[in-house]
Coordinates of C-alpha atoms and ligand atoms in Angstrom, one line a residue:
M1322 CA 0.0 0.0 0.0
T1323 CA 1.4 3.4 -0.9
S1324 CA 1.7 5.7 2.1
R1325 CA -1.1 8.2 2.5
S1326 CA -0.9 11.9 3.4
Y1327 CA -3.3 14.0 5.4
C1328 CA -3.6 17.6 6.2
V1329 CA -5.2 18.7 9.5
V1330 CA -6.1 22.4 9.7
G1331 CA -6.1 23.7 13.2
G1332 CA -4.0 22.6 16.2
G1333 CA -6.5 22.8 19.1
I1334 CA -7.7 19.7 20.9
S1335 CA -9.8 18.8 17.8
G1336 CA -6.9 18.9 15.4
L1337 CA -4.5 17.2 17.7
T1338 CA -6.9 14.4 18.4
A1339 CA -7.6 14.0 14.7
A1340 CA -3.9 13.8 14.0
Y1341 CA -3.4 11.2 16.7
R1342 CA -6.4 9.2 15.4
L1343 CA -5.1 9.4 11.9
R1344 CA -1.8 8.0 13.0
V1345 CA -3.5 5.1 14.7
A1346 CA -5.7 4.4 11.6
A1347 CA -3.2 5.1 8.8
G1348 CA -0.1 3.7 10.3
D1349 CA 3.6 4.7 10.6
D1350 CA 4.1 5.5 6.9
A1351 CA 1.3 8.1 6.7
T1352 CA 2.3 11.8 6.4
I1353 CA 0.3 14.0 8.7
A1354 CA 0.8 17.7 8.4
L1355 CA -1.0 19.9 10.9
F1356 CA -1.4 23.6 10.1
D1357 CA -1.7 26.2 12.9
P1358 CA -0.2 29.7 12.8
G1359 CA -0.1 30.0 16.6
D1360 CA 3.0 30.3 18.7
R1361 CA 2.0 27.1 20.4
L1362 CA -0.4 24.2 19.8
G1363 CA -3.5 23.6 21.9
G1364 CA -5.8 26.4 20.8
V1365 CA -8.2 27.1 23.7
L1366 CA -6.3 24.7 25.9
R1367 CA -3.4 26.6 27.4
T1368 CA -1.4 25.9 30.5
E1369 CA 0.6 28.7 32.0
R1370 CA 2.5 29.4 35.3
V1371 CA 0.6 31.6 37.6
G1372 CA 2.2 32.3 40.9
G1373 CA 4.8 29.7 39.9
R1374 CA 2.2 27.0 39.5
L1375 CA 0.9 25.4 36.4
T1376 CA -2.7 26.3 35.7
D1377 CA -5.0 26.2 32.8
V1378 CA -6.1 29.6 31.5
G1379 CA -8.5 28.3 28.8
A1380 CA -10.6 25.2 29.5
E1381 CA -9.6 23.8 32.9
A1382 CA -11.9 20.8 33.3
F1383 CA -13.9 18.1 31.6
V1384 CA -17.2 16.4 32.5
L1385 CA -16.7 12.9 33.7
R1386 CA -20.2 11.8 32.7
R1387 CA -19.0 11.7 29.1
P1388 CA -16.5 8.9 28.4
E1389 CA -14.2 10.5 25.8
V1390 CA -11.5 12.2 28.0
P1391 CA -11.0 9.3 30.5
A1392 CA -10.9 6.9 27.6
L1393 CA -8.3 8.9 25.7
L1394 CA -6.2 9.3 28.9
A1395 CA -6.3 5.6 29.4
E1396 CA -5.3 4.9 25.8
L1397 CA -2.4 7.3 26.2
G1398 CA -1.3 5.9 29.5
L1399 CA -2.2 9.2 31.3
S1400 CA -5.0 8.0 33.6
G1401 CA -2.7 8.5 36.6
R1402 CA -2.7 12.3 35.9
Q1403 CA -6.5 12.6 36.2
L1404 CA -7.7 14.7 39.1
G1405 CA -11.3 14.8 40.5
T1406 CA -13.0 17.6 42.3
T1407 CA -12.9 17.6 46.1
G1408 CA -16.6 17.7 46.5
A1409 CA -16.8 21.4 47.2
R1410 CA -19.8 22.8 45.3
P1411 CA -20.2 26.1 43.6
L1412 CA -22.6 28.8 44.8
I1413 CA -24.8 31.1 42.9
Y1414 CA -24.5 34.9 43.2
S1415 CA -28.0 36.4 42.8
Q1416 CA -29.7 39.5 44.2
R1417 CA -26.3 40.4 45.7
E1418 CA -26.2 37.3 47.8
L1419 CA -24.6 33.9 47.7
H1420 CA -27.0 30.9 47.5
P1421 CA -26.4 27.1 47.3
L1422 CA -26.4 25.7 43.9
P1423 CA -29.8 24.1 43.5
S1424 CA -29.8 20.3 43.5
D1425 CA -31.9 18.0 41.4
T1426 CA -31.9 20.2 38.3
V1427 CA -30.8 19.7 34.8
V1428 CA -28.7 22.8 33.8
G1429 CA -30.6 24.7 36.5
I1430 CA -34.1 23.6 35.3
P1431 CA -35.8 22.4 38.5
S1432 CA -37.5 19.1 39.1
S1433 CA -39.4 20.6 42.0
S1434 CA -39.6 23.9 44.0
T1435 CA -37.7 22.5 46.9
S1436 CA -34.2 23.2 45.7
M1437 CA -35.2 26.7 44.5
A1438 CA -36.2 28.0 47.9
G1439 CA -34.3 31.1 48.8
L1440 CA -33.2 31.6 45.2
V1441 CA -36.5 32.7 43.7
D1442 CA -39.5 34.4 45.3
D1443 CA -42.6 32.7 46.8
A1444 CA -44.8 33.4 43.7
T1445 CA -42.2 31.6 41.6
L1446 CA -42.0 28.7 44.0
A1447 CA -45.8 28.3 43.8
R1448 CA -45.7 28.5 40.1
I1449 CA -43.1 25.6 40.0
D1450 CA -45.4 23.6 42.3
A1451 CA -48.4 24.3 40.1
E1452 CA -46.7 23.5 36.8
P1453 CA -47.8 19.8 36.5
G1454 CA -51.4 21.0 36.7
R1455 CA -51.2 23.4 33.8
P1456 CA -51.9 22.4 30.2
F1457 CA -48.8 21.4 28.4
S1458 CA -48.2 20.7 24.8
W1459 CA -44.9 19.5 23.2
Q1460 CA -44.1 18.9 19.6
P1461 CA -41.7 15.9 19.6
G1462 CA -38.4 16.8 17.9
S1463 CA -38.9 20.5 18.5
D1464 CA -36.1 22.6 20.0
P1465 CA -37.1 25.8 21.7
A1466 CA -34.6 28.3 23.3
V1467 CA -34.3 27.1 26.9
A1468 CA -35.4 30.6 28.1
D1469 CA -38.7 30.4 26.2
L1470 CA -39.7 27.0 27.6
V1471 CA -38.5 27.7 31.2
A1472 CA -39.9 31.2 31.4
D1473 CA -43.3 30.0 30.2
R1474 CA -43.4 27.1 32.7
F1475 CA -41.6 28.5 35.7
G1476 CA -41.1 32.2 35.2
E1477 CA -38.3 34.6 34.5
Q1478 CA -36.6 34.3 37.9
V1479 CA -35.8 30.6 37.3
V1480 CA -34.2 31.6 33.9
A1481 CA -32.1 34.4 35.3
R1482 CA -31.1 33.0 38.6
S1483 CA -30.8 29.2 38.0
V1484 CA -30.4 28.4 34.3
D1485 CA -28.5 31.4 33.0
P1486 CA -25.6 31.0 35.5
L1487 CA -25.0 27.5 34.4
L1488 CA -25.4 28.1 30.6
S1489 CA -23.2 31.2 30.7
G1490 CA -20.5 29.1 32.4
V1491 CA -20.6 26.5 29.6
Y1492 CA -21.4 28.5 26.5
A1493 CA -20.8 32.1 27.5
G1494 CA -24.4 32.3 26.3
S1495 CA -27.7 32.4 28.1
A1496 CA -30.9 30.5 28.2
A1497 CA -32.1 32.8 25.4
T1498 CA -29.3 31.8 23.0
I1499 CA -29.1 28.0 23.6
G1500 CA -31.6 25.4 22.4
L1501 CA -33.0 22.8 24.8
R1502 CA -31.7 19.8 22.9
A1503 CA -28.1 21.0 23.2
A1504 CA -28.4 22.2 26.8
A1505 CA -30.5 19.5 28.3
P1506 CA -30.7 16.5 25.8
T1507 CA -32.1 14.2 28.5
V1508 CA -35.0 16.6 29.2
A1509 CA -35.7 17.0 25.5
A1510 CA -35.7 13.2 25.1
A1511 CA -38.1 12.8 28.1
L1512 CA -40.5 15.3 26.5
D1513 CA -40.3 13.4 23.2
R1514 CA -41.2 10.3 25.0
G1515 CA -44.3 11.9 26.3
A1516 CA -43.4 13.4 29.8
A1517 CA -46.5 15.1 31.2
C1518 CA -44.9 18.4 31.9
L1519 CA -41.5 20.1 32.2
T1520 CA -41.1 19.2 35.9
D1521 CA -41.8 15.5 35.0
A1522 CA -39.3 15.7 32.1
V1523 CA -36.6 17.1 34.3
R1524 CA -37.2 14.4 36.9
Q1525 CA -36.8 11.8 34.2
G1526 CA -33.7 13.5 32.8
L1527 CA -31.8 13.9 36.0
P1528 CA -28.4 12.1 35.9
P1529 CA -28.1 9.2 38.3
S1530 CA -26.6 10.5 41.5
T1531 CA -23.5 8.3 42.1
G1532 CA -21.7 10.7 44.4
A1533 CA -18.7 10.5 42.1
P1534 CA -17.0 13.8 41.0
V1535 CA -18.8 15.5 38.1
F1536 CA -15.6 17.1 36.7
G1537 CA -12.0 16.0 36.1
A1538 CA -8.9 17.9 35.3
L1539 CA -5.3 17.1 34.6
D1540 CA -2.4 17.2 37.1
G1541 CA 0.0 19.5 35.2
G1542 CA -2.9 21.0 33.2
Y1543 CA -4.1 20.2 29.7
Q1544 CA -0.6 20.6 28.4
V1545 CA 0.1 17.0 29.5
L1546 CA -2.5 15.7 27.1
L1547 CA -1.5 18.1 24.3
D1548 CA 2.2 17.0 24.5
E1549 CA 1.3 13.3 24.4
L1550 CA -1.0 13.8 21.4
V1551 CA 1.7 15.6 19.5
R1552 CA 4.3 13.0 20.4
R1553 CA 2.1 10.0 19.5
S1554 CA 0.8 11.5 16.3
R1555 CA 4.3 12.4 15.0
L1556 CA 2.6 15.2 13.1
E1557 CA 4.6 17.7 11.1
W1558 CA 3.6 21.2 12.4
V1559 CA 3.3 23.7 9.6
R1560 CA 3.2 27.0 11.4
A1561 CA 1.0 28.8 9.0
A1562 CA -2.7 29.5 8.5
V1563 CA -4.4 27.6 5.7
T1564 CA -5.8 30.1 3.2
K1565 CA -7.4 27.9 0.6
V1566 CA -8.3 24.2 0.0
E1567 CA -8.8 22.8 -3.5
P1568 CA -10.5 19.6 -4.3
G1569 CA -8.1 16.7 -5.0
W1570 CA -6.6 17.8 -2.4
L1571 CA -4.4 20.8 -2.5
V1572 CA -3.9 22.9 0.7
H1573 CA -2.5 26.5 0.4
D1574 CA -1.0 28.3 3.4
A1575 CA -0.3 31.9 4.2
T1576 CA 3.4 31.6 3.2
G1577 CA 2.3 30.7 -0.3
A1578 CA 3.3 27.0 0.0
R1579 CA 1.1 24.3 -1.3
R1580 CA 0.8 20.7 -0.2
H1581 CA -1.1 17.7 -1.7
A1582 CA -3.1 15.4 0.6
D1583 CA -5.4 12.4 0.2
A1584 CA -7.8 13.9 2.7
V1585 CA -8.2 17.1 4.7
I1586 CA -9.7 17.6 8.2
L1587 CA -10.8 21.2 9.0
A1588 CA -10.5 21.4 12.8
I1589 CA -11.1 25.1 13.1
P1590 CA -13.9 27.3 14.4
A1591 CA -17.0 27.7 12.1
P1592 CA -16.2 31.3 11.0
R1593 CA -12.8 30.0 9.7
V1594 CA -14.4 27.0 8.1
T1595 CA -16.7 29.2 6.0
R1596 CA -13.7 31.0 4.5
L1597 CA -12.1 27.7 3.4
V1598 CA -15.3 26.0 2.0
D1599 CA -16.7 29.0 0.2
G1600 CA -17.2 27.8 -3.4
L1601 CA -16.0 24.3 -2.5
A1602 CA -19.0 23.0 -0.4
P1603 CA -21.9 25.4 -0.7
R1604 CA -24.3 23.7 1.8
T1605 CA -21.5 23.4 4.4
F1606 CA -20.7 27.1 3.8
A1607 CA -24.3 28.2 4.2
A1608 CA -24.8 26.1 7.4
A1609 CA -21.5 27.0 9.0
S1610 CA -22.2 30.7 8.3
R1611 CA -25.1 30.5 10.7
V1612 CA -23.0 29.7 13.7
V1613 CA -22.5 32.7 16.0
S1614 CA -19.9 32.7 18.7
A1615 CA -19.2 34.5 22.0
S1616 CA -15.9 35.8 23.2
S1617 CA -14.5 35.5 26.7
A1618 CA -11.6 36.4 28.9
V1619 CA -10.1 34.6 31.8
V1620 CA -8.2 36.3 34.6
A1621 CA -6.2 33.8 36.6
L1622 CA -4.8 34.9 40.0
A1623 CA -2.6 33.6 42.7
V1624 CA -3.5 35.0 46.1
P1625 CA -2.0 34.4 49.5
R1626 CA -3.0 31.1 50.9
E1627 CA -4.8 32.6 53.9
T1628 CA -7.2 34.7 51.9
P1629 CA -10.5 33.8 53.6
F1630 CA -12.8 32.5 50.9
P1631 CA -15.9 30.6 51.9
E1632 CA -16.1 26.8 51.5
C1633 CA -17.1 26.4 47.9
S1634 CA -15.5 25.5 44.6
G1635 CA -16.5 28.9 43.1
V1636 CA -19.5 31.1 42.1
L1637 CA -21.8 31.2 39.1
V1638 CA -23.3 34.6 38.5
A1639 CA -27.0 35.1 37.8
S1640 CA -27.9 37.4 34.8
G1641 CA -28.7 40.9 35.6
E1642 CA -26.2 41.3 38.5
S1643 CA -24.0 44.3 38.7
L1644 CA -20.8 42.2 38.4
H1645 CA -18.5 42.0 35.5
A1646 CA -17.6 38.3 36.0
K1647 CA -19.9 35.5 34.9
A1648 CA -18.1 32.9 37.0
I1649 CA -15.4 32.6 39.6
T1650 CA -13.5 29.3 40.1
L1651 CA -11.6 28.8 43.3
S1652 CA -9.3 26.3 41.6
S1653 CA -7.2 25.3 44.6
R1654 CA -10.4 24.5 46.5
K1655 CA -12.0 22.8 43.6
W1656 CA -9.1 20.5 42.9
G1657 CA -7.6 20.2 46.4
M1658 CA -4.3 21.9 45.5
R1659 CA -1.9 22.8 48.3
G1660 CA 0.8 25.4 48.3
D1661 CA 1.8 28.8 49.5
T1662 CA -0.9 30.5 47.3
Q1663 CA -4.4 29.8 46.3
L1664 CA -5.2 29.8 42.6
L1665 CA -8.5 31.2 41.2
R1666 CA -10.0 32.2 37.9
L1667 CA -12.6 34.7 36.9
S1668 CA -14.4 34.4 33.6
F1669 CA -15.8 37.3 31.7
G1670 CA -17.9 37.7 28.6
R1671 CA -21.4 36.6 27.6
F1672 CA -22.9 36.5 24.1
G1673 CA -24.4 39.8 23.3
D1674 CA -22.6 41.8 26.1
A1675 CA -23.1 45.5 25.9
P1676 CA -19.9 47.2 24.5
E1677 CA -19.0 48.9 27.8
N1678 CA -19.1 45.5 29.5
S1679 CA -17.3 43.6 26.8
A1680 CA -14.5 41.3 27.7
V1681 CA -13.1 41.8 24.2
R1682 CA -12.9 45.6 24.4
A1683 CA -11.7 45.9 28.0
S1684 CA -8.0 46.5 28.5
D1685 CA -5.9 44.1 30.5
D1686 CA -5.8 46.7 33.3
E1687 CA -9.6 46.9 33.3
L1688 CA -10.0 43.2 33.4
R1689 CA -7.6 42.9 36.4
A1690 CA -9.5 45.7 38.2
W1691 CA -12.8 44.0 37.5
A1692 CA -11.5 40.8 38.9
V1693 CA -10.3 42.3 42.2
D1694 CA -13.5 44.4 42.5
D1695 CA -15.8 41.4 41.9
L1696 CA -14.0 39.3 44.4
A1697 CA -14.5 42.1 47.0
T1698 CA -18.2 42.4 46.1
V1699 CA -19.0 38.7 46.1
F1700 CA -16.8 37.5 49.1
G1701 CA -16.2 40.7 51.0
V1702 CA -12.5 40.1 50.9
A1703 CA -9.8 42.5 49.7
V1704 CA -7.6 40.4 47.5
E1705 CA -4.0 41.2 47.0
P1706 CA -2.8 39.0 44.1
V1707 CA 0.8 37.8 44.1
D1708 CA 0.4 37.1 40.4
I1709 CA -2.3 37.7 37.8
R1710 CA -2.7 36.8 34.2
V1711 CA -5.2 37.9 31.6
Q1712 CA -6.1 35.6 28.7
R1713 CA -8.6 36.4 26.0
W1714 CA -10.5 34.0 23.8
I1715 CA -12.1 35.7 20.9
E1716 CA -15.2 34.1 19.3
A1717 CA -14.2 30.8 20.9
M1718 CA -17.6 29.8 22.2
P1719 CA -20.1 28.8 19.6
Q1720 CA -23.7 29.2 20.5
Y1721 CA -25.8 26.1 20.3
G1722 CA -29.1 27.8 19.3
P1723 CA -32.4 26.2 18.6
G1724 CA -32.1 23.7 15.8
H1725 CA -28.4 23.4 16.1
A1726 CA -28.4 19.6 15.4
D1727 CA -30.0 20.2 12.0
L1728 CA -27.5 22.9 11.2
V1729 CA -24.6 20.5 12.0
A1730 CA -26.2 17.7 9.9
E1731 CA -26.3 20.2 7.0
V1732 CA -22.6 21.2 7.6
R1733 CA -21.6 17.5 7.3
A1734 CA -24.0 16.6 4.5
G1735 CA -22.4 19.3 2.3
L1736 CA -18.8 18.0 2.5
P1737 CA -17.3 16.3 -0.5
P1738 CA -15.6 12.9 0.1
G1739 CA -12.1 13.4 1.5
L1740 CA -13.0 16.6 3.4
A1741 CA -14.1 16.3 7.0
V1742 CA -14.8 18.7 9.9
A1743 CA -14.1 18.6 13.6
G1744 CA -14.5 21.3 16.3
S1745 CA -16.5 22.7 19.1
Y1746 CA -19.4 23.9 17.0
L1747 CA -20.5 20.4 16.0
D1748 CA -21.4 17.9 18.7
G1749 CA -20.9 19.8 21.9
I1750 CA -18.7 22.7 23.0
G1751 CA -16.7 20.9 25.6
V1752 CA -13.4 19.1 25.3
P1753 CA -15.0 15.6 25.4
A1754 CA -17.3 16.4 22.5
C1755 CA -14.4 17.8 20.5
I1756 CA -12.5 14.6 21.0
G1757 CA -15.6 12.6 19.9
A1758 CA -16.1 14.8 16.8
A1759 CA -12.4 14.5 15.8
G1760 CA -12.7 10.7 16.0
R1761 CA -15.8 10.9 13.8
A1762 CA -14.0 13.1 11.2
V1763 CA -11.1 10.6 11.0
A1764 CA -13.5 7.7 10.6
T1765 CA -14.9 9.4 7.4
V1766 CA -11.4 9.9 5.7
A1767 CA -9.1 7.2 7.2
P1768 CA -8.4 4.0 5.2
Ligands
FAD3218 C1 -12.6 30.3 28.3 C2 -13.0 29.0 28.0 C3 -13.2 28.0 29.0 C4 -13.6 26.7 28.6 N1 -13.7 25.8 29.6 C5 -14.0 24.5 29.3 C6 -13.9 23.5 30.3 O1 -13.6 23.8 31.4 N2 -14.2 22.2 29.9 C7 -14.5 21.9 28.6 O2 -14.7 20.7 28.3 N3 -14.5 22.8 27.6 C8 -14.2 24.1 27.9 N4 -14.2 25.1 27.0 C9 -14.5 24.7 25.6 C10 -13.3 24.0 24.9 O3 -12.1 24.4 25.5 C11 -13.2 24.3 23.5 O4 -14.4 24.2 22.8 C12 -12.2 23.5 22.7 O5 -10.9 23.5 23.4 C13 -12.1 23.9 21.3 O6 -11.0 23.1 20.7 P1 -10.9 23.2 19.1 O7 -9.7 22.4 18.8 O8 -12.1 22.7 18.4 O9 -10.7 24.7 18.7 P2 -9.6 25.7 19.1 O10 -9.0 25.4 20.4 O11 -10.2 27.1 18.9 O12 -8.4 25.5 18.1 C14 -8.5 25.9 16.7 C15 -7.1 26.1 16.2 O13 -7.2 26.4 14.8 C16 -6.3 27.4 14.5 N5 -6.7 28.0 13.2 C17 -7.7 28.9 13.0 N6 -7.8 29.2 11.7 C18 -6.8 28.5 11.1 C19 -6.4 28.4 9.7 N7 -7.0 29.0 8.7 N8 -5.3 27.6 9.4 C20 -4.7 26.9 10.4 N9 -5.1 26.9 11.7 C21 -6.1 27.7 12.1 C22 -6.2 28.3 15.7 O14 -4.9 29.0 15.8 C23 -6.4 27.3 16.8 O15 -5.2 26.9 17.4 C24 -13.8 26.4 27.3 C25 -13.7 27.4 26.3 C26 -13.3 28.6 26.6 C27 -13.1 29.7 25.5

């Protein structure tokens, strides 16, 4: 068999996983060129030293309910590096107070009024209790914005104070910009099966409570995984952006060089995909053009160990609060790290932010000041960072709006043979879904 050659466009977790899976599928002789113009590989996965300690300043965790990351770590011999959360839970900041994170919800959508007590007013609690008695109609297969359904059944307070904080953490979006099927697939499935009302569907859609940690992370940060994927895939890193892809396949990069390949995987965000498939795959172009994305910024701080934060893993912020941050992670508490300092992260930026509150427009100095101010407001502590780092992620968080699955089916259906896509706008925004989508892309082009 003649050796095959592949081009992977994009060196984030999607592209690196694709390169590794191509190596496994195509064997030692295959040529795998990976294009990325960055000064490092990893895309949104970035591990840096803050206060002398390695910390992730992009994604920092992965959900353990999905199998992809633990399975990949096991395959790469890295299971020993997997960390679990300590059991500390996040709080919700709403109405200028801290509240326990409601239990027995699916992305904040309640299965009863019990866990919402204290977070929403009495009228809303009564409305949740009365929901099963109200007429309910559901079109199987439909995909409303989460906000539309939840506000209709439970009221605006549940949206703003319980659902938005969770969805803004995951998507930098809100219940208004995310479809039910992406946000809460088990709830949508229960409704399709004929659940009597939303409360009933949430009850059916609750994950089994095993007591096991919900999130994992890597000792040494995501860099550990990135390094191993690079090593095992034996990819050739072409440090340039791809500017054009021609059928057959010919890949042009920004230096003017061209390279032939038997197949190409585009592992780049949707807005970049549209530039490369314009004229080549019209259906894919049209569908990918409909994906909109949010930008965010992470401010990572190291603060003196004795800084008196409450017992929690962090704080999710309700919408409408007069804070800049959308979430605070007390990383040292969350992962049980010891040391002379505590590490924490604040995340900024929601889809549709007003310009004056935009994480993209704010200067680094403003973001640092917002972080310190928000910590004082939320915890009542004056924080004196010993180190602080600002990291921006522009248009890095695709919004899974209503009907997203149909859009993705259209993206894939429009691809000619030999061209595949991977990335966070396809089957889920998180690292596990990116790993899954990369494997799926390789399966369509590998021998
Ligand atoms: C702040 C933040 C926090 C997050 N936290 C979590 C978390 O805790 N857990 C979780 O599971 N997920 C999290 N996510 C989501 C997850 O990190 C991302 O969805 C995922 O890392 C995206 O990986 P990717 O490879 O698809 O894309 P990216 O990481 O965006 O990589 C794409 C790469 O393509 C390159 N590129 C772009 N255009 C071209 C071109 N024309 N030619 C060549 N290369 C190109 C870019 O330089 C980039 O390196 C977070 C995301 C953000 C932004």
